[in-house]
PDB file of C-alpha atoms in Angstrom:
ATOM      1  CA  UNK A   1     100.692 110.187 114.558  1.00  0.00           C
ATOM      2  CA  UNK A   2      97.131 109.157 114.318  1.00  0.00           C
ATOM      3  CA  UNK A   3      95.909 106.406 111.967  1.00  0.00           C
ATOM      4  CA  UNK A   4      93.367 108.256 109.670  1.00  0.00           C
ATOM      5  CA  UNK A   5      92.636 104.988 107.842  1.00  0.00           C
ATOM      6  CA  UNK A   6      91.082 102.579 110.739  1.00  0.00           C
ATOM      7  CA  UNK A   7      89.593 100.334 107.979  1.00  0.00           C
ATOM      8  CA  UNK A   8      93.195  99.544 106.866  1.00  0.00           C
ATOM      9  CA  UNK A   9      94.634  98.871 110.321  1.00  0.00           C
ATOM     10  CA  UNK A  10      96.099  95.569 111.607  1.00  0.00           C
ATOM     11  CA  UNK A  11      95.672  94.848 115.398  1.00  0.00           C
ATOM     12  CA  UNK A  12      98.368  93.515 117.028  1.00  0.00           C
ATOM     13  CA  UNK A  13      97.637  90.265 119.355  1.00  0.00           C
ATOM     14  CA  UNK A  14     100.795  89.061 120.259  1.00  0.00           C
ATOM     15  CA  UNK A  15     104.584  90.212 119.827  1.00  0.00           C
ATOM     16  CA  UNK A  16     107.425  87.993 120.401  1.00  0.00           C
ATOM     17  CA  UNK A  17     111.244  89.161 120.400  1.00  0.00           C
ATOM     18  CA  UNK A  18     113.236  87.071 118.041  1.00  0.00           C
ATOM     19  CA  UNK A  19     116.758  89.047 118.340  1.00  0.00           C
ATOM     20  CA  UNK A  20     117.859  91.879 120.454  1.00  0.00           C
ATOM     21  CA  UNK A  21     120.989  93.597 119.259  1.00  0.00           C
ATOM     22  CA  UNK A  22     122.894  96.900 119.823  1.00  0.00           C
ATOM     23  CA  UNK A  23     121.432  98.398 116.569  1.00  0.00           C
ATOM     24  CA  UNK A  24     118.150  96.645 116.427  1.00  0.00           C
ATOM     25  CA  UNK A  25     115.601  94.390 117.525  1.00  0.00           C
ATOM     26  CA  UNK A  26     113.677  91.629 115.183  1.00  0.00           C
ATOM     27  CA  UNK A  27     110.133  90.918 116.378  1.00  0.00           C
ATOM     28  CA  UNK A  28     107.414  88.355 115.223  1.00  0.00           C
ATOM     29  CA  UNK A  29     103.842  89.741 115.880  1.00  0.00           C
ATOM     30  CA  UNK A  30     100.471  88.044 115.262  1.00  0.00           C
ATOM     31  CA  UNK A  31      98.073  90.445 113.890  1.00  0.00           C
ATOM     32  CA  UNK A  32      94.450  90.551 113.107  1.00  0.00           C
ATOM     33  CA  UNK A  33      93.843  91.995 109.497  1.00  0.00           C
ATOM     34  CA  UNK A  34      90.703  94.234 108.683  1.00  0.00           C
ATOM     35  CA  UNK A  35      88.948  91.468 107.460  1.00  0.00           C
ATOM     36  CA  UNK A  36      89.308  89.475 110.574  1.00  0.00           C
ATOM     37  CA  UNK A  37      91.708  86.920 109.533  1.00  0.00           C
ATOM     38  CA  UNK A  38      95.111  86.397 111.480  1.00  0.00           C
ATOM     39  CA  UNK A  39      98.588  86.481 110.179  1.00  0.00           C
ATOM     40  CA  UNK A  40     102.049  86.935 111.289  1.00  0.00           C
ATOM     41  CA  UNK A  41     104.463  90.158 110.466  1.00  0.00           C
ATOM     42  CA  UNK A  42     107.989  89.899 111.042  1.00  0.00           C
ATOM     43  CA  UNK A  43     109.830  93.265 111.406  1.00  0.00           C
ATOM     44  CA  UNK A  44     112.759  95.164 112.753  1.00  0.00           C
ATOM     45  CA  UNK A  45     112.466  97.634 115.506  1.00  0.00           C
ATOM     46  CA  UNK A  46     115.276 100.706 115.441  1.00  0.00           C
ATOM     47  CA  UNK A  47     115.697 103.589 117.505  1.00  0.00           C
ATOM     48  CA  UNK A  48     115.726 105.958 114.717  1.00  0.00           C
ATOM     49  CA  UNK A  49     118.653 108.164 112.810  1.00  0.00           C
ATOM     50  CA  UNK A  50     119.483 111.229 111.493  1.00  0.00           C
ATOM     51  CA  UNK A  51     120.918 112.286 108.318  1.00  0.00           C
ATOM     52  CA  UNK A  52     122.671 116.037 107.790  1.00  0.00           C
ATOM     53  CA  UNK A  53     122.980 117.875 104.837  1.00  0.00           C
ATOM     54  CA  UNK A  54     126.200 119.829 105.584  1.00  0.00           C
ATOM     55  CA  UNK A  55     126.624 122.904 103.448  1.00  0.00           C
ATOM     56  CA  UNK A  56     129.968 124.488 103.250  1.00  0.00           C
ATOM     57  CA  UNK A  57     130.414 128.289 102.585  1.00  0.00           C
ATOM     58  CA  UNK A  58     131.509 127.422  98.965  1.00  0.00           C
ATOM     59  CA  UNK A  59     128.421 125.525  98.373  1.00  0.00           C
ATOM     60  CA  UNK A  60     129.675 122.122  98.548  1.00  0.00           C
ATOM     61  CA  UNK A  61     128.259 119.302 100.541  1.00  0.00           C
ATOM     62  CA  UNK A  62     130.018 116.986 103.061  1.00  0.00           C
ATOM     63  CA  UNK A  63     129.871 113.331 102.148  1.00  0.00           C
ATOM     64  CA  UNK A  64     131.491 110.254 103.809  1.00  0.00           C
ATOM     65  CA  UNK A  65     132.625 107.125 102.455  1.00  0.00           C
ATOM     66  CA  UNK A  66     132.623 103.986 104.529  1.00  0.00           C
ATOM     67  CA  UNK A  67     132.304 100.177 103.989  1.00  0.00           C
ATOM     68  CA  UNK A  68     128.900  98.606 104.723  1.00  0.00           C
ATOM     69  CA  UNK A  69     129.393  95.205 105.472  1.00  0.00           C
ATOM     70  CA  UNK A  70     126.128  93.968 104.244  1.00  0.00           C
ATOM     71  CA  UNK A  71     126.791  95.031 100.789  1.00  0.00           C
ATOM     72  CA  UNK A  72     130.341  93.978 100.925  1.00  0.00           C
ATOM     73  CA  UNK A  73     131.588  97.507  99.586  1.00  0.00           C
ATOM     74  CA  UNK A  74     132.170 101.046 100.360  1.00  0.00           C
ATOM     75  CA  UNK A  75     129.151 103.382 100.071  1.00  0.00           C
ATOM     76  CA  UNK A  76     129.330 107.215  99.349  1.00  0.00           C
ATOM     77  CA  UNK A  77     126.600 109.000 101.937  1.00  0.00           C
ATOM     78  CA  UNK A  78     125.619 111.872 103.796  1.00  0.00           C
ATOM     79  CA  UNK A  79     126.635 112.179 107.665  1.00  0.00           C
ATOM     80  CA  UNK A  80     124.353 110.392 109.683  1.00  0.00           C
ATOM     81  CA  UNK A  81     124.080 108.313 112.586  1.00  0.00           C
ATOM     82  CA  UNK A  82     121.546 106.530 115.311  1.00  0.00           C
ATOM     83  CA  UNK A  83     119.763 108.611 117.758  1.00  0.00           C
ATOM     84  CA  UNK A  84     120.867 107.465 121.262  1.00  0.00           C
ATOM     85  CA  UNK A  85     118.185 106.995 124.004  1.00  0.00           C
ATOM     86  CA  UNK A  86     116.905 110.479 125.382  1.00  0.00           C
ATOM     87  CA  UNK A  87     119.009 112.360 123.033  1.00  0.00           C
ATOM     88  CA  UNK A  88     117.201 115.155 121.062  1.00  0.00           C
ATOM     89  CA  UNK A  89     117.322 114.804 117.428  1.00  0.00           C
ATOM     90  CA  UNK A  90     119.072 117.898 116.980  1.00  0.00           C
ATOM     91  CA  UNK A  91     121.865 116.985 119.395  1.00  0.00           C
ATOM     92  CA  UNK A  92     122.227 113.674 117.296  1.00  0.00           C
ATOM     93  CA  UNK A  93     122.648 115.645 114.058  1.00  0.00           C
ATOM     94  CA  UNK A  94     125.067 118.027 115.584  1.00  0.00           C
ATOM     95  CA  UNK A  95     126.996 115.308 117.424  1.00  0.00           C
ATOM     96  CA  UNK A  96     127.296 112.905 114.358  1.00  0.00           C
ATOM     97  CA  UNK A  97     128.400 115.835 112.092  1.00  0.00           C
ATOM     98  CA  UNK A  98     131.101 116.518 114.439  1.00  0.00           C
ATOM     99  CA  UNK A  99     132.301 112.844 115.061  1.00  0.00           C
ATOM    100  CA  UNK A 100     132.251 111.946 111.530  1.00  0.00           C
ATOM    101  CA  UNK A 101     133.400 114.699 109.766  1.00  0.00           C
ATOM    102  CA  UNK A 102     135.090 117.191 112.614  1.00  0.00           C
ATOM    103  CA  UNK A 103     132.627 119.909 111.267  1.00  0.00           C
ATOM    104  CA  UNK A 104     130.448 121.909 113.242  1.00  0.00           C
ATOM    105  CA  UNK A 105     127.565 124.075 112.065  1.00  0.00           C
ATOM    106  CA  UNK A 106     126.224 127.579 112.927  1.00  0.00           C
ATOM    107  CA  UNK A 107     122.794 127.135 111.544  1.00  0.00           C
ATOM    108  CA  UNK A 108     120.314 124.298 111.542  1.00  0.00           C
ATOM    109  CA  UNK A 109     117.083 123.459 109.693  1.00  0.00           C
ATOM    110  CA  UNK A 110     114.972 120.610 110.247  1.00  0.00           C
ATOM    111  CA  UNK A 111     113.484 119.534 106.918  1.00  0.00           C
ATOM    112  CA  UNK A 112     111.586 116.429 107.589  1.00  0.00           C
ATOM    113  CA  UNK A 113     111.480 112.917 108.314  1.00  0.00           C
ATOM    114  CA  UNK A 114     111.680 109.662 106.385  1.00  0.00           C
ATOM    115  CA  UNK A 115     110.900 105.961 106.796  1.00  0.00           C
ATOM    116  CA  UNK A 116     113.417 104.005 104.609  1.00  0.00           C
ATOM    117  CA  UNK A 117     111.930 100.277 104.784  1.00  0.00           C
ATOM    118  CA  UNK A 118     108.397 100.435 105.917  1.00  0.00           C
ATOM    119  CA  UNK A 119     107.658  97.057 104.647  1.00  0.00           C
ATOM    120  CA  UNK A 120     109.896  95.541 107.391  1.00  0.00           C
ATOM    121  CA  UNK A 121     111.146  98.210 109.786  1.00  0.00           C
ATOM    122  CA  UNK A 122     109.857 101.145 111.982  1.00  0.00           C
ATOM    123  CA  UNK A 123     113.056 103.015 111.422  1.00  0.00           C
ATOM    124  CA  UNK A 124     112.867 106.770 111.056  1.00  0.00           C
ATOM    125  CA  UNK A 125     115.500 109.215 109.785  1.00  0.00           C
ATOM    126  CA  UNK A 126     115.138 112.641 110.663  1.00  0.00           C
ATOM    127  CA  UNK A 127     116.624 115.136 107.868  1.00  0.00           C
ATOM    128  CA  UNK A 128     118.963 118.211 108.820  1.00  0.00           C
ATOM    129  CA  UNK A 129     120.207 120.830 106.754  1.00  0.00           C
ATOM    130  CA  UNK A 130     123.454 122.328 108.359  1.00  0.00           C
ATOM    131  CA  UNK A 131     124.969 125.757 107.098  1.00  0.00           C
ATOM    132  CA  UNK A 132     127.710 127.841 108.337  1.00  0.00           C
ATOM    133  CA  UNK A 133     129.567 124.424 108.438  1.00  0.00           C
ATOM    134  CA  UNK A 134     133.307 124.742 109.559  1.00  0.00           C
ATOM    135  CA  UNK A 135     135.957 122.263 110.503  1.00  0.00           C
ATOM    136  CA  UNK A 136     136.633 122.207 114.245  1.00  0.00           C
ATOM    137  CA  UNK A 137     139.266 119.361 114.328  1.00  0.00           C
ATOM    138  CA  UNK A 138     139.604 115.775 113.321  1.00  0.00           C
ATOM    139  CA  UNK A 139     137.076 112.956 113.078  1.00  0.00           C
ATOM    140  CA  UNK A 140     136.032 111.088 116.469  1.00  0.00           C
ATOM    141  CA  UNK A 141     134.784 108.144 115.163  1.00  0.00           C
ATOM    142  CA  UNK A 142     133.191 105.519 117.189  1.00  0.00           C
ATOM    143  CA  UNK A 143     135.099 102.061 117.771  1.00  0.00           C
ATOM    144  CA  UNK A 144     134.967 100.105 114.595  1.00  0.00           C
ATOM    145  CA  UNK A 145     134.044 102.898 112.350  1.00  0.00           C
ATOM    146  CA  UNK A 146     136.220 103.971 109.484  1.00  0.00           C
ATOM    147  CA  UNK A 147     135.463 106.580 106.823  1.00  0.00           C
ATOM    148  CA  UNK A 148     136.903 109.448 104.499  1.00  0.00           C
ATOM    149  CA  UNK A 149     135.502 112.545 104.656  1.00  0.00           C
ATOM    150  CA  UNK A 150     134.825 114.514 101.069  1.00  0.00           C
ATOM    151  CA  UNK A 151     133.006 117.302  99.695  1.00  0.00           C
ATOM    152  CA  UNK A 152     131.087 117.516  96.490  1.00  0.00           C
ATOM    153  CA  UNK A 153     129.151 120.302  94.601  1.00  0.00           C
ATOM    154  CA  UNK A 154     125.157 119.465  94.764  1.00  0.00           C
ATOM    155  CA  UNK A 155     125.305 119.107  91.046  1.00  0.00           C
ATOM    156  CA  UNK A 156     128.260 116.362  91.069  1.00  0.00           C
ATOM    157  CA  UNK A 157     126.347 114.616  94.257  1.00  0.00           C
ATOM    158  CA  UNK A 158     123.119 114.571  92.191  1.00  0.00           C
ATOM    159  CA  UNK A 159     125.204 113.314  89.045  1.00  0.00           C
ATOM    160  CA  UNK A 160     126.525 110.597  91.449  1.00  0.00           C
ATOM    161  CA  UNK A 161     122.683 109.530  92.247  1.00  0.00           C
ATOM    162  CA  UNK A 162     121.917 109.508  88.637  1.00  0.00           C
ATOM    163  CA  UNK A 163     125.105 107.439  87.604  1.00  0.00           C
ATOM    164  CA  UNK A 164     124.246 104.649  90.260  1.00  0.00           C
ATOM    165  CA  UNK A 165     127.299 105.557  92.303  1.00  0.00           C
ATOM    166  CA  UNK A 166     125.187 106.850  95.213  1.00  0.00           C
ATOM    167  CA  UNK A 167     122.598 104.158  95.920  1.00  0.00           C
ATOM    168  CA  UNK A 168     121.926 105.005  99.684  1.00  0.00           C
ATOM    169  CA  UNK A 169     118.199 105.686 100.226  1.00  0.00           C
ATOM    170  CA  UNK A 170     118.938 108.491 103.111  1.00  0.00           C
ATOM    171  CA  UNK A 171     121.602 110.047 101.103  1.00  0.00           C
ATOM    172  CA  UNK A 172     119.415 110.040  97.860  1.00  0.00           C
ATOM    173  CA  UNK A 173     116.425 111.301  99.815  1.00  0.00           C
ATOM    174  CA  UNK A 174     118.607 113.922 101.581  1.00  0.00           C
ATOM    175  CA  UNK A 175     120.080 115.306  98.300  1.00  0.00           C
ATOM    176  CA  UNK A 176     116.212 115.637  97.122  1.00  0.00           C
ATOM    177  CA  UNK A 177     115.613 117.719 100.047  1.00  0.00           C
ATOM    178  CA  UNK A 178     119.132 119.619  99.327  1.00  0.00           C
ATOM    179  CA  UNK A 179     117.992 120.420  96.005  1.00  0.00           C
ATOM    180  CA  UNK A 180     114.823 121.824  97.050  1.00  0.00           C
ATOM    181  CA  UNK A 181     115.974 123.534 100.176  1.00  0.00           C
ATOM    182  CA  UNK A 182     119.039 124.956  98.457  1.00  0.00           C
ATOM    183  CA  UNK A 183     118.017 125.674  94.913  1.00  0.00           C
ATOM    184  CA  UNK A 184     114.183 126.105  95.161  1.00  0.00           C
ATOM    185  CA  UNK A 185     114.200 127.940  98.511  1.00  0.00           C
ATOM    186  CA  UNK A 186     111.946 125.581 100.206  1.00  0.00           C
TER     187      UNK A 186
END
C-alpha cells in the first residue's frame, strides 16, 4: 500500500536482526525522521495470520478456548492461525478452521484486515466470515496446541466482550465485523 503522507515517512537507514524464532523476528532499525534527525525503532516482524468468524446454521459462532502462555491464562477466541509461507489467505482460513474445530465451511467471505499492534509489529490479521459451517471430524491440532471448542450466540459473544471475558484483540475486532456483516448486512 502506498504511503500518501510522505511528510510523515521515516526512512530506514540500517536494519539488524536481534532475534529470529519460528513465529516472529525482532528487528532494530536506525531510521531518519521527517525532520532529518535519526533514531532507533525496535519492532516485531510477523508473517501474518487469519481469524475466522464461523457461523453455524443455528446462528451461533464457533470459538475456541486455549491457554495463552504470555498472559498465563486461558483465553476465549475466534479460530485463527498464522499464514504459512506461500499459502493463500483463504487456504489458511479453511485449514485453521478445520484444524482447530473439526469444521468446514461451504461459503467464505473476506471482510478485511487488521493490524493489532502497529506501534511495535507489522503483523496483519486477515478477517473471514465462514457460513454453512458443518462438523467434518475431530480437531487436528498442531503439536503443543490444546484447546476446547464451543459455540456462542453473537449476543452472548458480544456480552463476553462487554464483561471483560473476551479480551483478545482479533476476536473483539472479528465480533465487531460479525455484528456488522450478519446483523447489518454489510
